[in-house]
PDB file of C-alpha atoms in Angstrom:
ATOM      1  CA  MET A   1       0.000   0.000   0.000  1.00 33.00           C
ATOM      2  CA  LYS A   2       1.350   3.413  -0.916  1.00 41.00           C
ATOM      3  CA  ARG A   3       1.859   6.200   1.567  1.00 44.00           C
ATOM      4  CA  SER A   4      -0.570   9.090   1.510  1.00 44.00           C
ATOM      5  CA  ALA A   5       0.511  12.735   1.322  1.00 46.00           C
ATOM      6  CA  SER A   6       0.440  12.953   5.091  1.00 44.00           C
ATOM      7  CA  GLY A   7       2.798   9.990   5.391  1.00 48.00           C
ATOM      8  CA  ARG A   8       0.158   7.544   6.603  1.00 45.00           C
ATOM      9  CA  ARG A   9      -0.387   4.367   4.673  1.00 41.00           C
ATOM     10  CA  GLY A  10      -3.767   4.360   2.978  1.00 48.00           C
ATOM     11  CA  ARG A  11      -5.490   6.382   5.682  1.00 53.00           C
ATOM     12  CA  PHE A  12      -7.461   8.674   3.397  1.00 66.00           C
ATOM     13  CA  THR A  13      -8.654   8.071  -0.125  1.00 88.00           C
ATOM     14  CA  ARG A  14      -9.279  11.716  -1.016  1.00 93.00           C
ATOM     15  CA  LEU A  15      -6.806  14.553  -1.337  1.00 96.00           C
ATOM     16  CA  VAL A  16      -7.213  18.317  -1.582  1.00 96.00           C
ATOM     17  CA  ILE A  17      -4.298  20.294  -3.020  1.00 96.00           C
ATOM     18  CA  VAL A  18      -4.572  23.988  -2.195  1.00 96.00           C
ATOM     19  CA  ASP A  19      -2.917  26.896  -4.003  1.00 94.00           C
ATOM     20  CA  GLY A  20      -2.081  28.563  -0.696  1.00 95.00           C
ATOM     21  CA  TYR A  21      -1.437  32.163  -1.678  1.00 94.00           C
ATOM     22  CA  ASN A  22      -4.385  32.157  -4.074  1.00 93.00           C
ATOM     23  CA  VAL A  23      -6.730  31.098  -1.260  1.00 96.00           C
ATOM     24  CA  ILE A  24      -5.153  33.513   1.234  1.00 96.00           C
ATOM     25  CA  ALA A  25      -5.638  36.450  -1.157  1.00 95.00           C
ATOM     26  CA  ARG A  26      -9.283  35.466  -1.799  1.00 94.00           C
ATOM     27  CA  ARG A  27      -9.914  35.084   1.911  1.00 95.00           C
ATOM     28  CA  ALA A  28      -8.429  38.522   2.620  1.00 95.00           C
ATOM     29  CA  GLY A  29     -10.229  40.109  -0.333  1.00 94.00           C
ATOM     30  CA  ARG A  30      -7.038  41.838  -1.450  1.00 93.00           C
ATOM     31  CA  SER A  31      -3.679  41.201  -3.038  1.00 91.00           C
ATOM     32  CA  LEU A  32      -0.893  39.466  -1.143  1.00 89.00           C
ATOM     33  CA  ALA A  33       1.133  42.688  -1.184  1.00 90.00           C
ATOM     34  CA  GLN A  34      -1.607  44.336   0.871  1.00 94.00           C
ATOM     35  CA  ILE A  35      -1.628  41.646   3.568  1.00 93.00           C
ATOM     36  CA  GLU A  36       0.347  42.940   6.546  1.00 92.00           C
ATOM     37  CA  ASP A  37       1.304  39.627   8.169  1.00 94.00           C
ATOM     38  CA  LEU A  38       1.568  36.918   5.522  1.00 91.00           C
ATOM     39  CA  GLU A  39       3.045  34.452   8.032  1.00 91.00           C
ATOM     40  CA  GLU A  40      -0.053  34.811  10.227  1.00 95.00           C
ATOM     41  CA  ALA A  41      -2.318  34.434   7.178  1.00 95.00           C
ATOM     42  CA  ARG A  42      -0.514  31.166   6.325  1.00 94.00           C
ATOM     43  CA  ARG A  43      -0.917  29.877   9.897  1.00 95.00           C
ATOM     44  CA  GLU A  44      -4.625  30.691   9.878  1.00 95.00           C
ATOM     45  CA  ILE A  45      -5.326  28.934   6.583  1.00 96.00           C
ATOM     46  CA  GLU A  46      -3.226  25.934   7.621  1.00 96.00           C
ATOM     47  CA  ASP A  47      -5.156  25.689  10.889  1.00 95.00           C
ATOM     48  CA  LEU A  48      -8.469  25.752   9.003  1.00 95.00           C
ATOM     49  CA  LEU A  49      -7.193  23.134   6.556  1.00 97.00           C
ATOM     50  CA  SER A  50      -6.072  20.945   9.453  1.00 95.00           C
ATOM     51  CA  GLN A  51      -9.573  21.127  10.922  1.00 94.00           C
ATOM     52  CA  TYR A  52     -11.011  20.356   7.478  1.00 94.00           C
ATOM     53  CA  ARG A  53      -8.741  17.317   7.185  1.00 94.00           C
ATOM     54  CA  ALA A  54      -9.830  16.021  10.582  1.00 91.00           C
ATOM     55  CA  MET A  55     -13.518  16.755  10.017  1.00 89.00           C
ATOM     56  CA  TYR A  56     -13.908  15.324   6.515  1.00 90.00           C
ATOM     57  CA  GLY A  57     -11.175  12.694   6.334  1.00 91.00           C
ATOM     58  CA  GLU A  58      -9.279  14.118   3.379  1.00 93.00           C
ATOM     59  CA  ASP A  59      -5.530  14.513   3.112  1.00 96.00           C
ATOM     60  CA  VAL A  60      -4.509  18.116   2.473  1.00 97.00           C
ATOM     61  CA  ILE A  61      -1.471  19.585   0.756  1.00 97.00           C
ATOM     62  CA  VAL A  62      -1.048  23.355   0.649  1.00 98.00           C
ATOM     63  CA  VAL A  63       1.452  24.730  -1.872  1.00 96.00           C
ATOM     64  CA  TYR A  64       3.091  28.161  -1.657  1.00 94.00           C
ATOM     65  CA  ASP A  65       5.326  29.909  -4.178  1.00 88.00           C
ATOM     66  CA  ALA A  66       8.806  30.097  -2.610  1.00 80.00           C
ATOM     67  CA  HIS A  67       9.427  33.599  -3.944  1.00 65.00           C
ATOM     68  CA  ARG A  68       7.025  34.929  -1.310  1.00 57.00           C
ATOM     69  CA  ARG A  69       9.151  33.551   1.537  1.00 59.00           C
ATOM     70  CA  ALA A  70      12.836  33.782   2.350  1.00 58.00           C
ATOM     71  CA  GLY A  71      14.890  30.616   2.069  1.00 61.00           C
ATOM     72  CA  LEU A  72      14.942  27.562  -0.144  1.00 72.00           C
ATOM     73  CA  GLY A  73      11.939  25.495  -1.053  1.00 82.00           C
ATOM     74  CA  HIS A  74      11.042  22.791   1.419  1.00 87.00           C
ATOM     75  CA  GLU A  75       8.250  20.653   2.815  1.00 92.00           C
ATOM     76  CA  GLU A  76       6.955  20.311   6.347  1.00 93.00           C
ATOM     77  CA  GLU A  77       3.909  18.994   8.134  1.00 93.00           C
ATOM     78  CA  GLN A  78       1.710  21.223  10.268  1.00 89.00           C
ATOM     79  CA  ALA A  79      -1.048  19.460  12.242  1.00 90.00           C
ATOM     80  CA  GLY A  80      -1.451  16.779   9.592  1.00 93.00           C
ATOM     81  CA  VAL A  81      -1.342  19.164   6.631  1.00 96.00           C
ATOM     82  CA  ARG A  82       1.568  18.790   4.227  1.00 97.00           C
ATOM     83  CA  VAL A  83       2.953  22.283   3.551  1.00 96.00           C
ATOM     84  CA  VAL A  84       5.064  22.725   0.419  1.00 96.00           C
ATOM     85  CA  PHE A  85       7.167  25.780  -0.458  1.00 93.00           C
ATOM     86  CA  THR A  86       8.309  25.508  -4.061  1.00 92.00           C
ATOM     87  CA  GLU A  87      11.924  25.699  -5.134  1.00 88.00           C
ATOM     88  CA  SER A  88      13.278  28.992  -6.414  1.00 82.00           C
ATOM     89  CA  GLY A  89      11.973  29.505  -9.950  1.00 81.00           C
ATOM     90  CA  GLU A  90       9.193  26.928  -9.558  1.00 85.00           C
ATOM     91  CA  THR A  91       5.629  28.206  -9.402  1.00 85.00           C
ATOM     92  CA  ALA A  92       2.930  26.800  -7.170  1.00 88.00           C
ATOM     93  CA  ASP A  93       1.017  25.945 -10.358  1.00 87.00           C
ATOM     94  CA  ALA A  94       3.907  23.815 -11.637  1.00 87.00           C
ATOM     95  CA  ARG A  95       4.253  21.984  -8.316  1.00 91.00           C
ATOM     96  CA  ILE A  96       0.498  21.392  -8.078  1.00 92.00           C
ATOM     97  CA  GLU A  97       0.470  19.969 -11.608  1.00 89.00           C
ATOM     98  CA  ARG A  98       3.346  17.636 -10.716  1.00 91.00           C
ATOM     99  CA  LEU A  99       1.619  16.538  -7.490  1.00 93.00           C
ATOM    100  CA  VAL A 100      -1.591  15.707  -9.355  1.00 91.00           C
ATOM    101  CA  TYR A 101       0.305  13.445 -11.749  1.00 89.00           C
ATOM    102  CA  GLU A 102       2.473  11.883  -9.024  1.00 92.00           C
ATOM    103  CA  LEU A 103      -0.412  11.137  -6.647  1.00 92.00           C
ATOM    104  CA  ARG A 104      -3.318  10.289  -8.943  1.00 86.00           C
ATOM    105  CA  ASP A 105      -2.821   6.535  -8.519  1.00 88.00           C
ATOM    106  CA  GLU A 106      -2.650   6.870  -4.715  1.00 91.00           C
ATOM    107  CA  TYR A 107      -5.986   8.594  -4.232  1.00 93.00           C
ATOM    108  CA  ARG A 108      -9.489   7.772  -5.362  1.00 88.00           C
ATOM    109  CA  GLU A 109     -10.168  11.496  -5.713  1.00 92.00           C
ATOM    110  CA  ILE A 110      -7.903  14.558  -5.963  1.00 93.00           C
ATOM    111  CA  THR A 111      -9.339  18.066  -5.826  1.00 93.00           C
ATOM    112  CA  VAL A 112      -7.323  21.169  -6.642  1.00 93.00           C
ATOM    113  CA  ALA A 113      -8.438  24.417  -4.984  1.00 93.00           C
ATOM    114  CA  THR A 114      -7.367  27.478  -6.966  1.00 89.00           C
ATOM    115  CA  SER A 115      -8.967  30.351  -8.817  1.00 84.00           C
ATOM    116  CA  ASP A 116      -6.193  30.343 -11.407  1.00 73.00           C
ATOM    117  CA  ALA A 117      -8.036  29.372 -14.628  1.00 62.00           C
ATOM    118  CA  ALA A 118      -4.963  27.868 -16.297  1.00 62.00           C
ATOM    119  CA  GLU A 119      -4.205  25.745 -13.236  1.00 60.00           C
ATOM    120  CA  GLN A 120      -7.814  24.553 -13.134  1.00 55.00           C
ATOM    121  CA  GLN A 121      -7.474  23.299 -16.716  1.00 58.00           C
ATOM    122  CA  VAL A 122      -4.194  21.532 -15.933  1.00 63.00           C
ATOM    123  CA  ALA A 123      -5.816  19.885 -12.905  1.00 61.00           C
ATOM    124  CA  LEU A 124      -8.687  18.626 -15.033  1.00 61.00           C
ATOM    125  CA  GLY A 125      -6.215  17.323 -17.620  1.00 59.00           C
ATOM    126  CA  GLY A 126      -4.464  15.344 -14.906  1.00 65.00           C
ATOM    127  CA  GLY A 127      -7.727  13.755 -13.806  1.00 70.00           C
ATOM    128  CA  ALA A 128      -8.260  15.930 -10.739  1.00 83.00           C
ATOM    129  CA  LEU A 129     -11.422  17.737  -9.785  1.00 87.00           C
ATOM    130  CA  ARG A 130     -11.186  21.465  -9.309  1.00 89.00           C
ATOM    131  CA  ILE A 131     -12.839  24.036  -7.123  1.00 91.00           C
ATOM    132  CA  SER A 132     -12.249  27.765  -6.911  1.00 92.00           C
ATOM    133  CA  ALA A 133     -10.617  29.396  -3.916  1.00 93.00           C
ATOM    134  CA  ASN A 134     -14.034  30.854  -3.083  1.00 94.00           C
ATOM    135  CA  GLU A 135     -15.611  27.391  -3.124  1.00 95.00           C
ATOM    136  CA  LEU A 136     -12.955  26.122  -0.721  1.00 96.00           C
ATOM    137  CA  LEU A 137     -13.609  29.094   1.560  1.00 96.00           C
ATOM    138  CA  VAL A 138     -17.334  28.249   1.513  1.00 96.00           C
ATOM    139  CA  ARG A 139     -16.477  24.663   2.532  1.00 94.00           C
ATOM    140  CA  LEU A 140     -14.284  25.942   5.348  1.00 95.00           C
ATOM    141  CA  GLU A 141     -17.033  28.253   6.596  1.00 94.00           C
ATOM    142  CA  LYS A 142     -19.570  25.394   6.488  1.00 93.00           C
ATOM    143  CA  MET A 143     -17.119  23.283   8.477  1.00 93.00           C
ATOM    144  CA  ARG A 144     -16.820  25.993  11.137  1.00 91.00           C
ATOM    145  CA  GLU A 145     -20.617  26.216  11.341  1.00 92.00           C
ATOM    146  CA  ASP A 146     -20.858  22.415  11.700  1.00 87.00           C
ATOM    147  CA  ILE A 147     -18.274  22.492  14.490  1.00 87.00           C
ATOM    148  CA  GLU A 148     -20.073  25.342  16.239  1.00 88.00           C
ATOM    149  CA  ARG A 149     -23.439  23.575  15.973  1.00 87.00           C
ATOM    150  CA  GLU A 150     -22.002  20.328  17.357  1.00 83.00           C
ATOM    151  CA  THR A 151     -20.244  22.213  20.131  1.00 83.00           C
ATOM    152  CA  LYS A 152     -23.471  23.977  21.144  1.00 84.00           C
ATOM    153  CA  ARG A 153     -25.386  20.705  21.037  1.00 79.00           C
ATOM    154  CA  HIS A 154     -22.743  19.135  23.226  1.00 74.00           C
ATOM    155  CA  SER A 155     -22.856  22.061  25.664  1.00 76.00           C
ATOM    156  CA  ALA A 156     -26.642  21.823  25.870  1.00 73.00           C
ATOM    157  CA  GLY A 157     -26.207  18.454  27.571  1.00 63.00           C
ATOM    158  CA  GLU A 158     -27.895  16.235  25.017  1.00 55.00           C
ATOM    159  CA  ARG A 159     -27.457  12.525  25.658  1.00 58.00           C
ATOM    160  CA  ARG A 160     -25.196  11.879  22.681  1.00 60.00           C
ATOM    161  CA  THR A 161     -21.965  13.690  23.346  1.00 58.00           C
ATOM    162  CA  LEU A 162     -19.819  15.238  20.681  1.00 61.00           C
ATOM    163  CA  ARG A 163     -16.799  13.261  21.842  1.00 61.00           C
ATOM    164  CA  ASP A 164     -18.716  10.023  21.160  1.00 64.00           C
ATOM    165  CA  ALA A 165     -18.910  10.945  17.469  1.00 65.00           C
ATOM    166  CA  LEU A 166     -15.396  12.325  16.969  1.00 69.00           C
ATOM    167  CA  THR A 167     -12.146  10.806  15.888  1.00 68.00           C
ATOM    168  CA  GLY A 168      -9.105  11.608  17.991  1.00 70.00           C
ATOM    169  CA  ASP A 169      -7.756  14.047  15.353  1.00 75.00           C
ATOM    170  CA  LEU A 170     -11.007  15.964  15.186  1.00 78.00           C
ATOM    171  CA  ALA A 171     -11.424  16.081  18.961  1.00 76.00           C
ATOM    172  CA  ASN A 172      -7.930  17.555  19.272  1.00 77.00           C
ATOM    173  CA  GLN A 173      -8.641  20.112  16.535  1.00 78.00           C
ATOM    174  CA  LEU A 174     -11.885  21.168  18.174  1.00 80.00           C
ATOM    175  CA  GLU A 175     -10.166  21.599  21.505  1.00 78.00           C
ATOM    176  CA  ARG A 176      -7.514  23.850  19.934  1.00 79.00           C
ATOM    177  CA  TRP A 177     -10.266  25.835  18.181  1.00 81.00           C
ATOM    178  CA  ARG A 178     -12.277  26.139  21.415  1.00 80.00           C
ATOM    179  CA  ARG A 179      -9.285  27.555  23.295  1.00 80.00           C
ATOM    180  CA  ARG A 180      -8.739  30.363  20.759  1.00 76.00           C
TER     181      ARG A 180
END
């Protein structure tokens, strides 16, 4: 069995690849140059994507253009989300295209989240589904509403507790979210 993007063997069968700066700019409603703290914006989107991963059982890879960050390209994992900074001279679009082709046999379904029209076409050509950055943001907002509703139901003292229905990853994510 092949390893999934998060390093786990066969854990998830679906993958979402996110054009990180594209989604951050859409979320902020302005260009990246106008965002005061890009590092904080990355942490926020990665936290939301980690919650999404735990809630819906999809692996997540977020790709950033390296030219927006000092240092060489590299990969790391943040709360179960694979974070990729491209190499110097490599665009996020190029890395996303390569990931789609490299991982398409590992996953039953790959979705690329970007509002870049050319990248959407490349994703479709590689067999991936595509959603716009706005569509991903709608999914993330729905997820937050679902979490809030479950949290309120749990707090109301209903017989079925939220913890009974949660996986360990999701319970940990909710706890971090609650403490914010």
